């Protein structure tokens, strides 16, 4: 329950940061059999799939996205595109937003490259 609330708070902070950068949040916690995407957002022709990581320190959050998670998120992104074929023409990117207490969230563009 505590972890769930912490995750929700981190996602809210991440969504606020993305909105401030001009993105429109099109989905939160998109679930597919392949996995979950924390945030799907759009800005113009760009569609981003965002993993939100909350840790005690931003540097710890940066190291917490594993190869297995990257594959799961990529599979979930494929499921998103199957459900939303109009988005298949968008430019796409996998980003991360790192969240820690008493710090501004950090948006990492192209986090999976």
Short mmCIF file of N, CA and C in Angstrom, two decimals:
data_model
loop_
_atom_site.label_atom_id
_atom_site.label_comp_id
_atom_site.label_asym_id
_atom_site.label_seq_id
_atom_site.Cartn_x
_atom_site.Cartn_y
_atom_site.Cartn_z
N UNK A 1 0.84 -1.20 0.00
CA UNK A 1 0.00 0.00 0.00
C UNK A 1 0.88 1.26 0.00
N UNK A 2 1.91 1.27 0.83
CA UNK A 2 2.82 2.42 0.88
C UNK A 2 3.55 2.57 -0.46
N UNK A 3 4.05 1.44 -0.99
CA UNK A 3 4.77 1.47 -2.27
C UNK A 3 3.85 1.95 -3.39
N UNK A 4 2.60 1.50 -3.36
CA UNK A 4 1.63 1.91 -4.38
C UNK A 4 1.42 3.42 -4.34
N UNK A 5 1.24 3.96 -3.13
CA UNK A 5 1.03 5.41 -2.98
C UNK A 5 2.26 6.20 -3.40
N UNK A 6 3.44 5.69 -3.07
CA UNK A 6 4.69 6.33 -3.46
C UNK A 6 4.80 6.35 -4.99
N UNK A 7 4.47 5.22 -5.62
CA UNK A 7 4.52 5.13 -7.07
C UNK A 7 3.54 6.08 -7.73
N UNK A 8 2.34 6.18 -7.18
CA UNK A 8 1.32 7.09 -7.72
C UNK A 8 1.78 8.54 -7.60
N UNK A 9 2.36 8.88 -6.46
CA UNK A 9 2.88 10.23 -6.24
C UNK A 9 3.99 10.54 -7.24
N UNK A 10 4.88 9.58 -7.46
CA UNK A 10 5.98 9.76 -8.41
C UNK A 10 5.42 9.95 -9.82
N UNK A 11 4.42 9.16 -10.18
CA UNK A 11 3.80 9.28 -11.51
C UNK A 11 3.13 10.64 -11.67
N UNK A 12 2.50 11.13 -10.62
CA UNK A 12 1.87 12.46 -10.68
C UNK A 12 2.92 13.54 -10.92
N UNK A 13 4.05 13.44 -10.22
CA UNK A 13 5.13 14.42 -10.40
C UNK A 13 5.71 14.33 -11.79
N UNK A 14 5.87 13.10 -12.29
CA UNK A 14 6.41 12.90 -13.65
C UNK A 14 5.45 13.47 -14.69
N UNK A 15 4.16 13.21 -14.53
CA UNK A 15 3.16 13.71 -15.48
C UNK A 15 3.16 15.24 -15.48
N UNK A 16 3.26 15.85 -14.30
CA UNK A 16 3.29 17.32 -14.21
C UNK A 16 4.51 17.88 -14.95
N UNK A 17 5.66 17.22 -14.82
CA UNK A 17 6.87 17.66 -15.51
C UNK A 17 6.67 17.57 -17.03
N UNK A 18 6.12 16.47 -17.49
CA UNK A 18 5.91 16.29 -18.93
C UNK A 18 4.91 17.32 -19.48
N UNK A 19 3.85 17.57 -18.74
CA UNK A 19 2.86 18.58 -19.15
C UNK A 19 3.53 19.95 -19.24
N UNK A 20 4.39 20.25 -18.27
CA UNK A 20 5.11 21.54 -18.28
C UNK A 20 6.02 21.64 -19.50
N UNK A 21 6.48 20.49 -20.02
CA UNK A 21 7.33 20.48 -21.22
C UNK A 21 6.51 20.43 -22.51
N UNK A 22 5.19 20.55 -22.38
CA UNK A 22 4.34 20.61 -23.57
C UNK A 22 3.76 19.29 -24.03
N UNK A 23 3.93 18.23 -23.25
CA UNK A 23 3.37 16.93 -23.61
C UNK A 23 1.92 16.84 -23.15
N UNK A 24 1.15 16.05 -23.86
CA UNK A 24 -0.22 15.72 -23.47
C UNK A 24 -0.19 14.26 -23.02
N UNK A 25 -0.67 14.01 -21.81
CA UNK A 25 -0.69 12.64 -21.28
C UNK A 25 -1.87 11.92 -21.93
N UNK A 26 -1.58 10.85 -22.66
CA UNK A 26 -2.67 10.12 -23.33
C UNK A 26 -3.05 8.85 -22.57
N UNK A 27 -2.15 8.35 -21.72
CA UNK A 27 -2.49 7.19 -20.89
C UNK A 27 -1.55 7.12 -19.70
N UNK A 28 -2.10 6.56 -18.63
CA UNK A 28 -1.28 6.27 -17.45
C UNK A 28 -1.54 4.83 -17.07
N UNK A 29 -0.47 4.16 -16.68
CA UNK A 29 -0.55 2.75 -16.26
C UNK A 29 -1.24 1.89 -17.32
N UNK A 30 -0.78 2.03 -18.56
CA UNK A 30 -1.31 1.18 -19.64
C UNK A 30 -0.84 -0.24 -19.41
N UNK A 31 -1.80 -1.16 -19.31
CA UNK A 31 -1.47 -2.56 -19.04
C UNK A 31 -1.75 -3.41 -20.27
N UNK A 32 -0.84 -4.32 -20.54
CA UNK A 32 -1.03 -5.32 -21.59
C UNK A 32 -0.52 -6.64 -21.02
N UNK A 33 -0.81 -7.75 -21.70
CA UNK A 33 -0.25 -9.03 -21.21
C UNK A 33 1.28 -9.00 -21.16
N UNK A 34 1.89 -8.17 -22.00
CA UNK A 34 3.35 -8.10 -22.07
C UNK A 34 3.96 -7.30 -20.92
N UNK A 35 3.20 -6.35 -20.37
CA UNK A 35 3.74 -5.50 -19.32
C UNK A 35 2.97 -4.22 -19.19
N UNK A 36 3.53 -3.28 -18.45
CA UNK A 36 2.85 -2.02 -18.16
C UNK A 36 3.75 -0.85 -18.55
N UNK A 37 3.11 0.21 -19.03
CA UNK A 37 3.82 1.46 -19.31
C UNK A 37 3.25 2.49 -18.34
N UNK A 38 4.13 3.15 -17.60
CA UNK A 38 3.67 4.10 -16.59
C UNK A 38 2.93 5.28 -17.22
N UNK A 39 3.53 5.89 -18.25
CA UNK A 39 2.92 7.05 -18.90
C UNK A 39 3.15 6.96 -20.41
N UNK A 40 2.10 7.25 -21.17
CA UNK A 40 2.22 7.43 -22.62
C UNK A 40 1.84 8.88 -22.87
N UNK A 41 2.71 9.61 -23.58
CA UNK A 41 2.47 11.03 -23.79
C UNK A 41 2.80 11.41 -25.23
N UNK A 42 2.19 12.51 -25.68
CA UNK A 42 2.38 13.00 -27.05
C UNK A 42 2.69 14.48 -27.04
N UNK A 43 3.54 14.87 -27.98
CA UNK A 43 3.78 16.29 -28.26
C UNK A 43 4.02 16.37 -29.76
N UNK A 44 3.07 16.96 -30.47
CA UNK A 44 3.17 17.01 -31.92
C UNK A 44 3.24 15.61 -32.48
N UNK A 45 4.22 15.34 -33.37
CA UNK A 45 4.33 14.02 -33.98
C UNK A 45 5.09 13.00 -33.11
N UNK A 46 5.49 13.40 -31.90
CA UNK A 46 6.30 12.55 -31.03
C UNK A 46 5.43 11.83 -30.00
N UNK A 47 5.59 10.52 -29.93
CA UNK A 47 4.92 9.69 -28.93
C UNK A 47 6.00 9.13 -28.02
N UNK A 48 5.84 9.31 -26.71
CA UNK A 48 6.84 8.77 -25.79
C UNK A 48 6.21 7.77 -24.83
N UNK A 49 6.96 6.72 -24.56
CA UNK A 49 6.60 5.71 -23.57
C UNK A 49 7.54 5.95 -22.40
N UNK A 50 6.97 6.22 -21.23
CA UNK A 50 7.78 6.69 -20.10
C UNK A 50 7.74 5.72 -18.93
N UNK A 51 8.92 5.35 -18.47
CA UNK A 51 9.07 4.57 -17.24
C UNK A 51 9.38 5.55 -16.12
N UNK A 52 8.61 5.50 -15.05
CA UNK A 52 8.82 6.38 -13.90
C UNK A 52 9.51 5.56 -12.82
N UNK A 53 10.63 6.09 -12.30
CA UNK A 53 11.37 5.41 -11.25
C UNK A 53 11.52 6.32 -10.05
N UNK A 54 11.06 5.85 -8.91
CA UNK A 54 11.18 6.62 -7.67
C UNK A 54 12.14 5.88 -6.73
N UNK A 55 13.12 6.60 -6.25
CA UNK A 55 14.09 6.06 -5.30
C UNK A 55 14.45 7.16 -4.31
N UNK A 56 15.23 6.81 -3.31
CA UNK A 56 15.64 7.79 -2.30
C UNK A 56 16.53 8.86 -2.93
N UNK A 57 17.34 8.46 -3.94
CA UNK A 57 18.22 9.42 -4.62
C UNK A 57 18.05 9.26 -6.12
N UNK A 58 18.16 10.36 -6.86
CA UNK A 58 18.00 10.32 -8.32
C UNK A 58 18.99 9.36 -8.97
N UNK A 59 20.22 9.33 -8.48
CA UNK A 59 21.22 8.44 -9.07
C UNK A 59 20.83 6.97 -8.91
N UNK A 60 20.21 6.63 -7.77
CA UNK A 60 19.75 5.25 -7.56
C UNK A 60 18.63 4.93 -8.55
N UNK A 61 17.75 5.89 -8.79
CA UNK A 61 16.65 5.68 -9.74
C UNK A 61 17.19 5.43 -11.14
N UNK A 62 18.25 6.14 -11.50
CA UNK A 62 18.83 6.01 -12.85
C UNK A 62 19.31 4.59 -13.11
N UNK A 63 19.79 3.92 -12.08
CA UNK A 63 20.35 2.57 -12.26
C UNK A 63 19.30 1.48 -12.08
N UNK A 64 18.05 1.85 -11.85
CA UNK A 64 17.05 0.83 -11.50
C UNK A 64 16.24 0.31 -12.69
N UNK A 65 16.49 0.82 -13.90
CA UNK A 65 15.79 0.29 -15.08
C UNK A 65 16.64 -0.84 -15.65
N UNK A 66 16.14 -2.07 -15.52
CA UNK A 66 16.91 -3.24 -15.94
C UNK A 66 16.64 -3.59 -17.41
N UNK A 67 17.49 -4.42 -17.97
CA UNK A 67 17.30 -4.89 -19.35
C UNK A 67 15.97 -5.62 -19.49
N UNK A 68 15.62 -6.40 -18.50
CA UNK A 68 14.34 -7.14 -18.52
C UNK A 68 13.17 -6.16 -18.57
N UNK A 69 13.23 -5.10 -17.76
CA UNK A 69 12.17 -4.09 -17.76
C UNK A 69 12.09 -3.39 -19.12
N UNK A 70 13.24 -3.11 -19.71
CA UNK A 70 13.25 -2.46 -21.03
C UNK A 70 12.54 -3.33 -22.06
N UNK A 71 12.81 -4.63 -22.04
CA UNK A 71 12.14 -5.54 -22.98
C UNK A 71 10.64 -5.58 -22.73
N UNK A 72 10.25 -5.61 -21.45
CA UNK A 72 8.83 -5.66 -21.08
C UNK A 72 8.11 -4.39 -21.55
N UNK A 73 8.76 -3.24 -21.35
CA UNK A 73 8.16 -1.97 -21.76
C UNK A 73 8.06 -1.89 -23.29
N UNK A 74 9.10 -2.37 -23.98
CA UNK A 74 9.06 -2.39 -25.45
C UNK A 74 7.93 -3.28 -25.95
N UNK A 75 7.71 -4.42 -25.30
CA UNK A 75 6.61 -5.31 -25.68
C UNK A 75 5.26 -4.65 -25.41
N UNK A 76 5.16 -3.96 -24.28
CA UNK A 76 3.92 -3.24 -23.96
C UNK A 76 3.68 -2.12 -24.97
N UNK A 77 4.75 -1.48 -25.43
CA UNK A 77 4.62 -0.43 -26.45
C UNK A 77 4.07 -1.01 -27.75
N UNK A 78 4.52 -2.21 -28.10
CA UNK A 78 3.98 -2.89 -29.29
C UNK A 78 2.48 -3.15 -29.12
N UNK A 79 2.08 -3.54 -27.92
CA UNK A 79 0.66 -3.77 -27.64
C UNK A 79 -0.12 -2.45 -27.75
N UNK A 80 0.48 -1.34 -27.28
CA UNK A 80 -0.16 -0.02 -27.41
C UNK A 80 -0.41 0.28 -28.88
N UNK A 81 0.61 0.07 -29.70
CA UNK A 81 0.49 0.38 -31.13
C UNK A 81 -0.55 -0.51 -31.81
N UNK A 82 -0.68 -1.75 -31.36
CA UNK A 82 -1.71 -2.64 -31.89
C UNK A 82 -3.11 -2.11 -31.54
N UNK A 83 -3.25 -1.56 -30.34
CA UNK A 83 -4.53 -1.00 -29.88
C UNK A 83 -4.80 0.39 -30.46
N UNK A 84 -3.74 1.11 -30.84
CA UNK A 84 -3.84 2.50 -31.32
C UNK A 84 -3.08 2.63 -32.63
N UNK A 85 -3.61 2.02 -33.73
CA UNK A 85 -2.85 1.99 -34.99
C UNK A 85 -2.52 3.38 -35.55
N UNK A 86 -3.31 4.40 -35.22
CA UNK A 86 -3.02 5.76 -35.70
C UNK A 86 -1.68 6.26 -35.17
N UNK A 87 -1.26 5.75 -34.02
CA UNK A 87 0.00 6.19 -33.41
C UNK A 87 1.22 5.57 -34.11
N UNK A 88 1.01 4.57 -34.95
CA UNK A 88 2.14 3.88 -35.60
C UNK A 88 2.93 4.81 -36.52
N UNK A 89 2.31 5.93 -36.95
CA UNK A 89 3.02 6.87 -37.83
C UNK A 89 3.82 7.90 -37.04
N UNK A 90 3.67 7.90 -35.73
CA UNK A 90 4.38 8.87 -34.88
C UNK A 90 5.87 8.54 -34.79
N UNK A 91 6.67 9.57 -34.50
CA UNK A 91 8.04 9.34 -34.06
C UNK A 91 7.90 8.80 -32.63
N UNK A 92 8.70 7.81 -32.27
CA UNK A 92 8.57 7.21 -30.95
C UNK A 92 9.88 7.21 -30.20
N UNK A 93 9.74 7.26 -28.88
CA UNK A 93 10.92 7.28 -28.03
C UNK A 93 10.57 6.66 -26.69
N UNK A 94 11.56 6.03 -26.06
CA UNK A 94 11.40 5.52 -24.70
C UNK A 94 12.16 6.45 -23.77
N UNK A 95 11.44 7.05 -22.82
CA UNK A 95 12.04 7.97 -21.87
C UNK A 95 11.89 7.43 -20.46
N UNK A 96 12.59 8.05 -19.55
CA UNK A 96 12.43 7.74 -18.13
C UNK A 96 12.30 9.06 -17.38
N UNK A 97 11.53 9.05 -16.31
CA UNK A 97 11.50 10.19 -15.40
C UNK A 97 11.89 9.65 -14.04
N UNK A 98 12.95 10.24 -13.49
CA UNK A 98 13.48 9.82 -12.20
C UNK A 98 12.95 10.77 -11.14
N UNK A 99 12.46 10.19 -10.04
CA UNK A 99 11.84 10.98 -8.99
C UNK A 99 12.47 10.60 -7.65
N UNK A 100 12.81 11.61 -6.87
CA UNK A 100 13.35 11.40 -5.53
C UNK A 100 12.81 12.50 -4.62
N UNK A 101 12.69 12.20 -3.33
CA UNK A 101 12.22 13.23 -2.39
C UNK A 101 13.15 14.45 -2.41
N UNK A 102 12.58 15.61 -2.23
CA UNK A 102 13.32 16.87 -2.13
C UNK A 102 14.20 17.16 -3.34
N UNK A 103 13.81 16.61 -4.50
CA UNK A 103 14.53 16.88 -5.76
C UNK A 103 13.50 17.12 -6.85
N UNK A 104 13.87 17.93 -7.83
CA UNK A 104 13.01 18.06 -8.99
C UNK A 104 13.12 16.77 -9.80
N UNK A 105 12.01 16.29 -10.40
CA UNK A 105 12.10 15.10 -11.24
C UNK A 105 13.06 15.35 -12.40
N UNK A 106 13.73 14.30 -12.84
CA UNK A 106 14.69 14.39 -13.95
C UNK A 106 14.15 13.58 -15.13
N UNK A 107 13.99 14.26 -16.28
CA UNK A 107 13.48 13.61 -17.50
C UNK A 107 14.68 13.17 -18.35
N UNK A 108 14.79 11.87 -18.57
CA UNK A 108 15.86 11.30 -19.39
C UNK A 108 15.26 10.92 -20.74
N UNK A 109 15.62 11.66 -21.78
CA UNK A 109 15.09 11.35 -23.11
C UNK A 109 15.92 10.24 -23.73
N UNK A 110 15.24 9.38 -24.49
CA UNK A 110 15.95 8.27 -25.13
C UNK A 110 16.65 7.38 -24.13
N UNK A 111 15.98 7.08 -23.04
CA UNK A 111 16.60 6.37 -21.91
C UNK A 111 17.03 4.94 -22.27
N UNK A 112 16.46 4.37 -23.32
CA UNK A 112 16.77 2.97 -23.63
C UNK A 112 17.85 2.83 -24.69
N UNK A 113 18.29 3.96 -25.27
CA UNK A 113 19.31 3.85 -26.32
C UNK A 113 20.66 3.51 -25.72
#
